[in-house]
């Protein structure tokens, strides 16, 4: 990830996805939790354990943030029975994760005068 904010949003999104997976597992649907554990192992294995270049690490993090955002958007639309307010908040949160993923693909500015 190319900034601390993007890394923070990825961490928040991962926590949210884990919560959604646990709730689904409590409702006898283990697939989201298993999918989360596989994705978690892959992403942190790729980012933390493999010796990749900075560009490759940023690309993996940005791509995973987009995938995570769309998965959270799916969770938001699957809980419409909880009411319009909850669905709207979850949708806005998921869209912010998607926006973070899109923004992280943009090249970082190199400002020489910043001190």
Coordinates of N, CA, C and O in Angstrom, one line a residue:
X1 N 0.9 -1.2 0.0 CA 0.0 0.0 0.0 C 0.9 1.2 0.0 O 1.9 1.2 0.6
X2 N 0.4 2.2 -0.7 CA 1.3 3.4 -0.8 C 1.1 4.5 0.2 O 1.6 5.6 0.1
X3 N 0.3 4.2 1.2 CA 0.2 5.2 2.3 C -0.4 4.5 3.5 O -1.0 3.4 3.5
X4 N -0.2 5.2 4.7 CA -0.7 4.7 5.9 C -2.2 4.6 6.0 O -2.8 3.7 6.5
X5 N -2.8 5.6 5.3 CA -4.3 5.6 5.3 C -4.9 4.4 4.5 O -5.8 3.8 5.0
X6 N -4.3 4.1 3.4 CA -4.7 2.9 2.7 C -4.5 1.6 3.5 O -5.4 0.8 3.5
X7 N -3.4 1.5 4.2 CA -3.2 0.4 5.0 C -4.2 0.3 6.1 O -4.6 -0.8 6.5
X8 N -4.5 1.4 6.7 CA -5.5 1.5 7.8 C -6.9 1.0 7.2 O -7.6 0.2 7.9
X9 N -7.3 1.5 6.1 CA -8.5 1.1 5.5 C -8.6 -0.4 5.1 O -9.6 -1.0 5.3
X10 N -7.4 -0.9 4.7 CA -7.3 -2.3 4.4 C -7.5 -3.1 5.7 O -8.3 -4.1 5.8
X11 N -6.9 -2.7 6.8 CA -7.0 -3.4 8.1 C -8.5 -3.3 8.6 O -9.0 -4.3 9.1
X12 N -9.1 -2.1 8.5 CA -10.5 -2.0 8.9 C -11.4 -2.9 8.1 O -12.3 -3.6 8.6
X13 N -11.2 -2.9 6.8 CA -11.9 -3.8 5.9 C -11.8 -5.3 6.2 O -12.7 -6.1 6.2
X14 N -10.5 -5.7 6.6 CA -10.3 -7.1 6.9 C -11.0 -7.4 8.2 O -11.6 -8.5 8.4
X15 N -11.0 -6.5 9.2 CA -11.8 -6.7 10.4 C -13.3 -6.8 10.2 O -14.0 -7.7 10.8
X16 N -13.8 -6.0 9.3 CA -15.2 -6.0 9.0 C -15.5 -7.3 8.3 O -16.5 -8.0 8.6
X17 N -14.7 -7.8 7.3 CA -14.9 -9.0 6.6 C -14.9 -10.2 7.6 O -15.7 -11.1 7.4
X18 N -14.0 -10.2 8.5 CA -13.9 -11.3 9.5 C -15.2 -11.3 10.3 O -15.7 -12.4 10.6
X19 N -15.7 -10.1 10.7 CA -16.9 -10.1 11.5 C -18.1 -10.6 10.7 O -18.9 -11.4 11.2
X20 N -18.2 -10.2 9.4 CA -19.2 -10.7 8.6 C -19.1 -12.2 8.4 O -20.1 -13.0 8.3
X21 N -17.9 -12.7 8.2 CA -17.7 -14.2 8.1 C -18.1 -14.9 9.3 O -18.7 -16.0 9.2
X22 N -17.8 -14.4 10.5 CA -18.2 -15.0 11.7 C -19.7 -15.0 11.9 O -20.3 -16.0 12.4
X23 N -20.4 -13.9 11.6 CA -21.8 -13.9 11.7 C -22.5 -14.9 10.7 O -23.4 -15.6 11.1
X24 N -21.9 -15.0 9.5 CA -22.4 -16.0 8.6 C -22.2 -17.4 9.1 O -23.1 -18.3 8.9
X25 N -21.0 -17.7 9.7 CA -20.8 -19.0 10.2 C -21.7 -19.3 11.4 O -22.1 -20.4 11.6
X26 N -22.1 -18.3 12.1 CA -23.1 -18.5 13.2 C -24.4 -18.8 12.7 O -25.2 -19.4 13.4
X27 N -24.7 -18.4 11.4 CA -26.0 -18.8 10.8 C -25.8 -20.0 9.9 O -26.6 -20.2 9.0
X28 N -24.8 -20.8 10.2 CA -24.6 -22.1 9.5 C -24.1 -22.0 8.1 O -24.3 -22.9 7.2
X29 N -23.5 -20.9 7.7 CA -22.9 -20.7 6.4 C -21.4 -20.4 6.6 O -21.0 -19.3 6.8
X30 N -20.6 -21.5 6.5 CA -19.2 -21.4 6.8 C -18.4 -20.9 5.6 O -17.2 -20.5 5.7
X31 N -18.9 -20.8 4.4 CA -18.2 -20.4 3.2 C -17.5 -19.0 3.3 O -16.4 -18.9 3.0
X32 N -18.2 -18.0 3.8 CA -17.6 -16.6 3.9 C -16.4 -16.7 4.9 O -15.3 -16.0 4.6
X33 N -16.5 -17.4 6.0 CA -15.4 -17.4 6.9 C -14.2 -18.2 6.3 O -13.0 -17.8 6.5
X34 N -14.4 -19.3 5.7 CA -13.4 -20.1 5.0 C -12.7 -19.2 3.9 O -11.5 -19.2 3.8
X35 N -13.5 -18.5 3.1 CA -13.0 -17.7 2.1 C -12.1 -16.5 2.7 O -11.1 -16.2 2.1
X36 N -12.6 -16.0 3.8 CA -11.8 -14.9 4.5 C -10.4 -15.5 4.9 O -9.4 -14.8 4.7
X37 N -10.4 -16.7 5.5 CA -9.2 -17.2 6.0 C -8.2 -17.5 4.9 O -7.0 -17.3 5.0
X38 N -8.7 -18.0 3.8 CA -7.9 -18.3 2.6 C -7.3 -16.9 2.1 O -6.1 -16.8 1.8
X39 N -8.2 -15.9 1.9 CA -7.7 -14.6 1.4 C -6.7 -14.0 2.4 O -5.7 -13.4 2.0
X40 N -7.0 -14.1 3.7 CA -6.1 -13.5 4.7 C -4.7 -14.1 4.6 O -3.7 -13.4 4.6
X41 N -4.7 -15.4 4.5 CA -3.4 -16.1 4.5 C -2.7 -15.7 3.2 O -1.5 -15.5 3.2
X42 N -3.4 -15.7 2.1 CA -2.7 -15.3 0.8 C -2.2 -13.9 0.9 O -1.0 -13.6 0.5
X43 N -3.0 -12.9 1.3 CA -2.6 -11.5 1.2 C -1.5 -11.2 2.1 O -0.5 -10.6 1.7
X44 N -1.5 -11.7 3.4 CA -0.4 -11.4 4.3 C 0.8 -12.2 4.0 O 1.9 -11.8 4.3
X45 N 0.6 -13.4 3.4 CA 1.7 -14.2 3.0 C 2.5 -13.5 1.8 O 3.7 -13.4 1.8
X46 N 1.7 -13.0 0.9 CA 2.3 -12.3 -0.3 C 2.9 -11.0 0.1 O 4.0 -10.6 -0.3
X47 N 2.3 -10.2 1.0 CA 2.8 -8.9 1.4 C 4.0 -9.0 2.4 O 5.0 -8.3 2.3
X48 N 3.8 -9.9 3.3 CA 4.8 -10.0 4.4 C 6.0 -11.0 4.2 O 7.1 -10.8 4.7
X49 N 5.7 -12.1 3.5 CA 6.7 -13.2 3.5 C 7.5 -13.3 2.2 O 8.6 -13.7 2.3
X50 N 6.9 -13.0 1.1 CA 7.6 -13.1 -0.2 C 8.4 -11.9 -0.4 O 8.1 -10.8 0.0
X51 N 9.6 -12.1 -1.0 CA 10.5 -11.0 -1.3 C 10.1 -10.4 -2.6 O 10.7 -10.8 -3.6
X52 N 9.2 -9.5 -2.6 CA 8.7 -8.8 -3.8 C 9.2 -7.4 -3.8 O 9.5 -6.8 -2.8
X53 N 9.2 -6.8 -5.0 CA 9.5 -5.4 -5.1 C 8.4 -4.6 -4.5 O 7.3 -5.0 -4.3
X54 N 8.7 -3.3 -4.3 CA 7.7 -2.4 -3.7 C 6.5 -2.2 -4.6 O 5.4 -2.2 -4.2
X55 N 6.8 -2.2 -5.9 CA 5.7 -2.0 -6.9 C 4.8 -3.2 -6.9 O 3.6 -3.1 -7.0
X56 N 5.4 -4.4 -6.8 CA 4.6 -5.7 -6.8 C 3.7 -5.7 -5.5 O 2.6 -6.1 -5.5
X57 N 4.3 -5.4 -4.4 CA 3.6 -5.4 -3.1 C 2.5 -4.4 -3.2 O 1.4 -4.7 -2.7
X58 N 2.7 -3.2 -3.7 CA 1.6 -2.2 -3.8 C 0.5 -2.7 -4.7 O -0.7 -2.4 -4.5
X59 N 0.9 -3.3 -5.8 CA -0.1 -3.8 -6.8 C -1.0 -4.9 -6.1 O -2.2 -4.9 -6.2
X60 N -0.4 -5.8 -5.4 CA -1.1 -6.9 -4.7 C -2.0 -6.2 -3.6 O -3.2 -6.6 -3.5
X61 N -1.5 -5.3 -2.9 CA -2.4 -4.6 -1.8 C -3.5 -3.9 -2.4 O -4.6 -3.9 -1.9
X62 N -3.3 -3.2 -3.5 CA -4.3 -2.4 -4.1 C -5.4 -3.3 -4.7 O -6.6 -3.1 -4.6
X63 N -5.0 -4.4 -5.4 CA -5.9 -5.3 -6.0 C -6.7 -6.0 -4.9 O -8.0 -6.1 -5.0
X64 N -6.1 -6.4 -3.8 CA -6.8 -7.1 -2.8 C -7.8 -6.1 -2.1 O -8.9 -6.5 -1.7
X65 N -7.5 -4.8 -2.0 CA -8.4 -3.9 -1.4 C -9.6 -3.7 -2.3 O -10.8 -3.7 -1.7
X66 N -9.5 -3.7 -3.6 CA -10.6 -3.7 -4.5 C -11.5 -5.0 -4.3 O -12.7 -4.9 -4.2
X67 N -10.9 -6.1 -4.3 CA -11.6 -7.4 -4.1 C -12.3 -7.4 -2.7 O -13.5 -7.7 -2.6
X68 N -11.7 -6.9 -1.7 CA -12.3 -6.8 -0.4 C -13.5 -5.9 -0.4 O -14.5 -6.2 0.2
X69 N -13.3 -4.7 -1.0 CA -14.4 -3.8 -1.1 C -15.6 -4.3 -1.8 O -16.8 -4.1 -1.3
X70 N -15.4 -5.0 -2.9 CA -16.6 -5.6 -3.6 C -17.2 -6.8 -2.8 O -18.4 -7.0 -2.8
X71 N -16.4 -7.5 -2.0 CA -16.9 -8.5 -1.2 C -17.8 -7.9 0.0 O -18.9 -8.4 0.3
X72 N -17.3 -6.8 0.5 CA -18.1 -6.1 1.6 C -19.3 -5.5 1.0 O -20.4 -5.5 1.7
X73 N -19.3 -5.1 -0.3 CA -20.5 -4.6 -0.9 C -21.5 -5.7 -1.1 O -22.7 -5.5 -0.9
X74 N -21.0 -6.9 -1.4 CA -21.9 -8.1 -1.4 C -22.6 -8.4 -0.1 O -23.8 -8.7 0.0
X75 N -21.8 -8.3 1.0 CA -22.3 -8.5 2.3 C -23.4 -7.4 2.6 O -24.4 -7.7 3.3
X76 N -23.1 -6.2 2.2 CA -24.0 -5.1 2.5 C -25.4 -5.3 1.8 O -26.4 -5.1 2.4
X77 N -25.4 -5.8 0.6 CA -26.6 -6.1 -0.1 C -27.3 -7.4 0.3 O -28.5 -7.5 0.1
X78 N -26.6 -8.2 1.0 CA -27.2 -9.5 1.5 C -27.9 -9.3 2.8 O -28.6 -10.2 3.3
X79 N -27.8 -8.1 3.4 CA -28.4 -7.8 4.7 C -29.5 -6.8 4.6 O -29.7 -6.0 5.5
X80 N -30.2 -6.8 3.5 CA -31.3 -5.8 3.3 C -32.4 -6.0 4.3 O -33.2 -5.1 4.5
X81 N -32.5 -7.2 4.8 CA -33.6 -7.5 5.8 C -33.4 -6.8 7.1 O -34.3 -6.7 7.9
X82 N -32.3 -6.2 7.4 CA -32.0 -5.5 8.6 C -32.5 -4.1 8.6 O -32.5 -3.4 9.6
X83 N -32.9 -3.6 7.4 CA -33.4 -2.2 7.3 C -32.6 -1.4 6.4 O -31.5 -1.7 6.1
X84 N -33.3 -0.3 6.0 CA -32.6 0.6 5.0 C -31.4 1.3 5.6 O -30.4 1.5 4.9
X85 N -31.5 1.7 6.9 CA -30.4 2.4 7.5 C -29.1 1.6 7.6 O -28.0 2.1 7.2
X86 N -29.3 0.4 8.0 CA -28.1 -0.5 8.1 C -27.5 -0.8 6.8 O -26.3 -0.8 6.6
X87 N -28.4 -1.1 5.8 CA -27.9 -1.4 4.4 C -27.2 -0.2 3.8 O -26.1 -0.3 3.2
X88 N -27.7 1.0 4.1 CA -27.1 2.2 3.6 C -25.7 2.5 4.2 O -24.8 2.8 3.5
X89 N -25.6 2.3 5.5 CA -24.3 2.5 6.2 C -23.3 1.5 5.7 O -22.1 1.8 5.5
X90 N -23.7 0.2 5.6 CA -22.8 -0.8 5.1 C -22.4 -0.6 3.7 O -21.2 -0.8 3.3
X91 N -23.3 -0.1 2.8 CA -23.0 0.2 1.5 C -22.0 1.4 1.4 O -21.0 1.3 0.6
X92 N -22.2 2.4 2.1 CA -21.3 3.5 2.1 C -19.9 3.1 2.6 O -18.9 3.5 2.1
X93 N -19.8 2.3 3.7 CA -18.6 1.8 4.2 C -17.8 1.0 3.1 O -16.6 1.1 2.9
X94 N -18.6 0.1 2.4 CA -18.0 -0.8 1.4 C -17.5 0.1 0.2 O -16.4 -0.2 -0.3
X95 N -18.3 1.1 -0.1 CA -17.9 1.9 -1.2 C -16.6 2.8 -0.9 O -15.8 3.1 -1.8
X96 N -16.4 3.1 0.4 CA -15.2 3.8 0.8 C -14.0 2.9 0.7 O -12.9 3.3 0.3
X97 N -14.2 1.6 0.9 CA -13.1 0.6 0.7 C -12.8 0.5 -0.8 O -11.6 0.4 -1.2
X98 N -13.8 0.4 -1.6 CA -13.6 0.3 -3.0 C -12.9 1.6 -3.5 O -12.0 1.5 -4.3
X99 N -13.3 2.7 -3.0 CA -12.6 4.0 -3.4 C -11.2 4.0 -3.0 O -10.3 4.5 -3.7
X100 N -10.9 3.5 -1.8 CA -9.5 3.4 -1.4 C -8.7 2.5 -2.3 O -7.5 2.8 -2.6
X101 N -9.3 1.4 -2.8 CA -8.6 0.5 -3.7 C -8.3 1.2 -5.0 O -7.3 1.1 -5.6
X102 N -9.3 2.0 -5.5 CA -9.1 2.7 -6.8 C -8.1 3.8 -6.6 O -7.2 4.0 -7.5
X103 N -8.1 4.5 -5.5 CA -7.2 5.6 -5.3 C -5.8 5.1 -5.1 O -4.8 5.7 -5.6
X104 N -5.6 3.9 -4.6 CA -4.3 3.3 -4.4 C -3.6 2.9 -5.7 O -2.4 2.7 -5.7
X105 N -4.4 2.8 -6.8 CA -3.8 2.5 -8.1 C -3.2 3.8 -8.7 O -2.4 3.7 -9.6
X106 N -3.6 5.0 -8.2 CA -3.1 6.2 -8.8 C -1.6 6.4 -8.3 O -1.3 6.1 -7.2
X107 N -0.8 6.9 -9.2 CA 0.6 7.1 -8.8 C 0.7 8.2 -7.7 O 0.0 9.2 -7.7
X108 N 1.6 8.0 -6.8 CA 1.9 8.9 -5.7 C 2.6 10.1 -6.2 O 3.5 10.0 -7.1
X109 N 2.3 11.3 -5.7 CA 3.0 12.5 -6.1 C 4.3 12.6 -5.4 O 4.5 12.2 -4.3
X110 N 5.3 13.0 -6.1 CA 6.6 13.2 -5.6 C 6.9 14.7 -5.4 O 7.2 15.4 -6.4
X111 N 6.6 15.3 -4.3 CA 6.7 16.7 -4.1 C 8.1 17.0 -3.4 O 8.4 16.6 -2.3
X112 N 8.9 17.6 -4.2 CA 10.3 17.9 -3.8 C 10.3 19.0 -2.7 O 11.3 19.1 -1.9
X113 N 9.4 19.9 -2.7 CA 9.4 21.0 -1.8 C 8.8 20.7 -0.4 O 8.8 21.6 0.4
X114 N 8.3 19.6 -0.2 CA 7.6 19.2 1.1 C 8.7 19.0 2.1 O 9.6 18.2 1.9
X115 N 8.6 19.7 3.2 CA 9.7 19.5 4.2 C 9.2 19.2 5.5 O 9.5 18.9 6.5

